Amino acid sequence: MGQLKRARYTYWLLVVINFISVMYNASLYLLISNYVARKNLSLQLLTKLNVVPGNINLMYWLAVLLYAFLICLICIRRNGGEKAELWLLLELVTIMGLFWTIKASYTGLIFLIFADIFFSTDNFYTIKNKYYWGIFIIVAGMILLLSNDRLLASVITLPSLDTYIGMLPLRLGILVTFIRNFLTTINIVIFAAALFTYVVYVTNEQRNIEEELRMMDRANAELKSYIEVAERNAERRERIRISREIHDTLGHALTGISAGIDAVLVLVDMDKESAKAQLRNLSEVVRQGIIDVRNSLNKMRPGALEELSLEDSLQEMIKRYSQISELQIKLTYDWQGIDLPKTTENVIFRIIEESITNSIRHGQAEKIWITLSQDEKYNYLEIVDNGRGSQEIKPGFGLTQMQERLAIIGGKVTYQGDHGFKTKVKFVK
């Protein structure tokens, strides 16, 4: 930020130096004209001039007003006024008016034009696309051509300031010329300093932005790796939990049933009543096993489905996704009156949840349309997003899980990735 402040201060110093130079040259016309009038040298001056000068007093005050107007334009543009390029164009026109008003006696205004255009650009990668560089080249070329006395004489006749200075005593004329050249040199030095400071500032800003982008890329890569590891750990923990559930329920039940069947095989020929009693015990163990399996499955049931219907659970899930992202999800639910088994509800809920996640993570979608419809024979689920899609669909873990879940309820799924991504599910009523 210090470099930007220095660049701004140097730019305003350039504006001040140009003001001093313009006023100095305009004042020379006015003061030397008065000097010539007092010394009765008017006739001698007129014989040396190519053209009779106009109203010198008007020229002086017009130069003051034009420069004051120029400063106002600069302030408006630099304070973030709308249509900045229009204000810049007005600045160029005003500077040309100044150049004409002071009879082309000062060419340092070309550096002020260049600084205006250069300081209005904060991105060097797009500077070549700015149309006003063409305007600058034309204006700068005109000023340079007009600053040459010989070329100027062949185009238009203007009262030369050097002729006015030649009417002064030798020593005073040398001093006046020295001050003119000094102001021009100082103008060039300040312009170079402002330009160098601003280039350093913009270059450092671009480098800092590029470094921050690289850091963000690294952070995203690390975050992605962390998410993948977390997903694998969660999957591993879920597998361990399910294996424990199976071991503690089905494992013990099946072991008991196997032992009971062996006992029945022994008793069936020896004591039929005892064999029947054993079979009744086995039946009770089987029923209890079924209850335990259902309890285990219910533990894996989505929490929303425990208290809400499938439609309300889906609405709640959509609301949750909408709150944490700008994703727009439209749900069309035409399954009213359908009494779905809990297993089917679980499968449908998980498929929709997985599809929304894939649309965000892989498709970078902004809108998703979810439609649950039916006909006389089938129930249908269609999920469409406006994401990137994919011409070649290779089922990963998520899509494979969808197919495995649907196999439980006898459903089928198809995918299409030409325009966005579409998932279509159907299963028998």
CSV table of N, CA and C in Angstrom, one decimal, residues 239-258 282 284-300:
chain,number,residue,atom,x,y,z
A,239,ARG,N,-18.5,-50.2,8.0
A,239,ARG,CA,-18.4,-51.6,7.8
A,239,ARG,C,-18.1,-52.4,9.1
A,240,ILE,N,-17.3,-51.8,9.9
A,240,ILE,CA,-17.0,-52.5,11.2
A,240,ILE,C,-18.2,-52.6,12.0
A,241,ARG,N,-19.0,-51.4,12.1
A,241,ARG,CA,-20.2,-51.4,12.8
A,241,ARG,C,-21.2,-52.4,12.3
A,242,ILE,N,-21.4,-52.5,11.0
A,242,ILE,CA,-22.3,-53.4,10.4
A,242,ILE,C,-21.9,-54.9,10.7
A,243,SER,N,-20.6,-55.1,10.6
A,243,SER,CA,-20.1,-56.5,10.9
A,243,SER,C,-20.4,-56.9,12.3
A,244,ARG,N,-20.2,-55.9,13.2
A,244,ARG,CA,-20.5,-56.2,14.7
A,244,ARG,C,-22.0,-56.5,14.8
A,245,GLU,N,-22.9,-55.6,14.1
A,245,GLU,CA,-24.3,-55.9,14.2
A,245,GLU,C,-24.7,-57.3,13.7
A,246,ILE,N,-24.1,-57.7,12.6
A,246,ILE,CA,-24.4,-59.0,12.1
A,246,ILE,C,-23.9,-60.1,13.0
A,247,HIS,N,-22.7,-59.8,13.6
A,247,HIS,CA,-22.1,-60.8,14.5
A,247,HIS,C,-23.0,-61.0,15.7
A,248,ASP,N,-23.4,-59.8,16.3
A,248,ASP,CA,-24.2,-59.9,17.5
A,248,ASP,C,-25.6,-60.3,17.3
A,249,THR,N,-26.2,-60.2,16.1
A,249,THR,CA,-27.6,-60.6,15.9
A,249,THR,C,-27.7,-61.9,15.1
A,250,LEU,N,-27.4,-61.8,13.8
A,250,LEU,CA,-27.5,-62.9,12.9
A,250,LEU,C,-26.5,-64.0,13.3
A,251,GLY,N,-25.3,-63.6,13.7
A,251,GLY,CA,-24.3,-64.6,14.0
A,251,GLY,C,-24.7,-65.5,15.2
A,252,HIS,N,-25.1,-64.9,16.3
A,252,HIS,CA,-25.6,-65.7,17.4
A,252,HIS,C,-26.9,-66.5,17.1
A,253,ALA,N,-27.8,-65.8,16.4
A,253,ALA,CA,-29.1,-66.5,16.1
A,253,ALA,C,-28.8,-67.7,15.2
A,254,LEU,N,-28.0,-67.5,14.1
A,254,LEU,CA,-27.8,-68.7,13.2
A,254,LEU,C,-27.0,-69.8,13.9
A,255,THR,N,-26.1,-69.4,14.8
A,255,THR,CA,-25.4,-70.5,15.5
A,255,THR,C,-26.3,-71.3,16.4
A,256,GLY,N,-27.2,-70.6,17.1
A,256,GLY,CA,-28.2,-71.3,17.9
A,256,GLY,C,-29.2,-72.1,17.1
A,257,ILE,N,-29.6,-71.6,15.9
A,257,ILE,CA,-30.5,-72.4,15.1
A,257,ILE,C,-29.8,-73.6,14.6
A,258,SER,N,-28.5,-73.5,14.2
A,258,SER,CA,-27.8,-74.6,13.7
A,258,SER,C,-27.7,-75.7,14.8
A,282,LEU,N,-36.7,-73.2,18.4
A,282,LEU,CA,-36.0,-72.6,17.2
A,282,LEU,C,-36.8,-71.6,16.5
A,284,GLU,N,-38.9,-69.5,17.9
A,284,GLU,CA,-38.8,-68.3,18.7
A,284,GLU,C,-37.5,-67.6,18.4
A,285,VAL,N,-36.4,-68.4,18.3
A,285,VAL,CA,-35.1,-67.8,18.0
A,285,VAL,C,-35.1,-67.1,16.7
A,286,VAL,N,-35.7,-67.8,15.7
A,286,VAL,CA,-35.8,-67.2,14.3
A,286,VAL,C,-36.5,-65.8,14.4
A,287,ARG,N,-37.7,-65.8,15.0
A,287,ARG,CA,-38.5,-64.6,15.1
A,287,ARG,C,-37.7,-63.5,15.8
A,288,GLN,N,-37.0,-63.9,16.9
A,288,GLN,CA,-36.2,-62.9,17.6
A,288,GLN,C,-35.0,-62.4,16.7
A,289,GLY,N,-34.5,-63.3,15.9
A,289,GLY,CA,-33.4,-62.9,14.9
A,289,GLY,C,-33.9,-61.9,13.9
A,290,ILE,N,-35.2,-62.1,13.4
A,290,ILE,CA,-35.8,-61.2,12.5
A,290,ILE,C,-35.9,-59.8,13.1
A,291,ILE,N,-36.4,-59.8,14.3
A,291,ILE,CA,-36.6,-58.5,15.0
A,291,ILE,C,-35.2,-57.8,15.2
A,292,ASP,N,-34.2,-58.6,15.5
A,292,ASP,CA,-32.9,-58.0,15.7
A,292,ASP,C,-32.4,-57.4,14.4
A,293,VAL,N,-32.6,-58.1,13.3
A,293,VAL,CA,-32.1,-57.6,12.0
A,293,VAL,C,-32.9,-56.3,11.6
A,294,ARG,N,-34.2,-56.3,11.9
A,294,ARG,CA,-35.0,-55.1,11.6
A,294,ARG,C,-34.5,-53.9,12.4
A,295,ASN,N,-34.2,-54.2,13.7
A,295,ASN,CA,-33.7,-53.1,14.5
A,295,ASN,C,-32.3,-52.6,14.0
A,296,SER,N,-31.5,-53.5,13.5
A,296,SER,CA,-30.2,-53.0,12.9
A,296,SER,C,-30.4,-52.2,11.7
A,297,LEU,N,-31.4,-52.6,10.9
A,297,LEU,CA,-31.7,-51.8,9.6
A,297,LEU,C,-32.2,-50.5,10.0
A,298,ASN,N,-33.1,-50.4,11.0
A,298,ASN,CA,-33.7,-49.2,11.4
A,298,ASN,C,-32.6,-48.2,11.9
A,299,LYS,N,-31.5,-48.7,12.5
A,299,LYS,CA,-30.5,-47.8,13.0
A,299,LYS,C,-29.8,-47.1,11.8
A,300,MET,N,-29.8,-47.8,10.6
A,300,MET,CA,-29.2,-47.2,9.4
A,300,MET,C,-30.2,-46.3,8.7
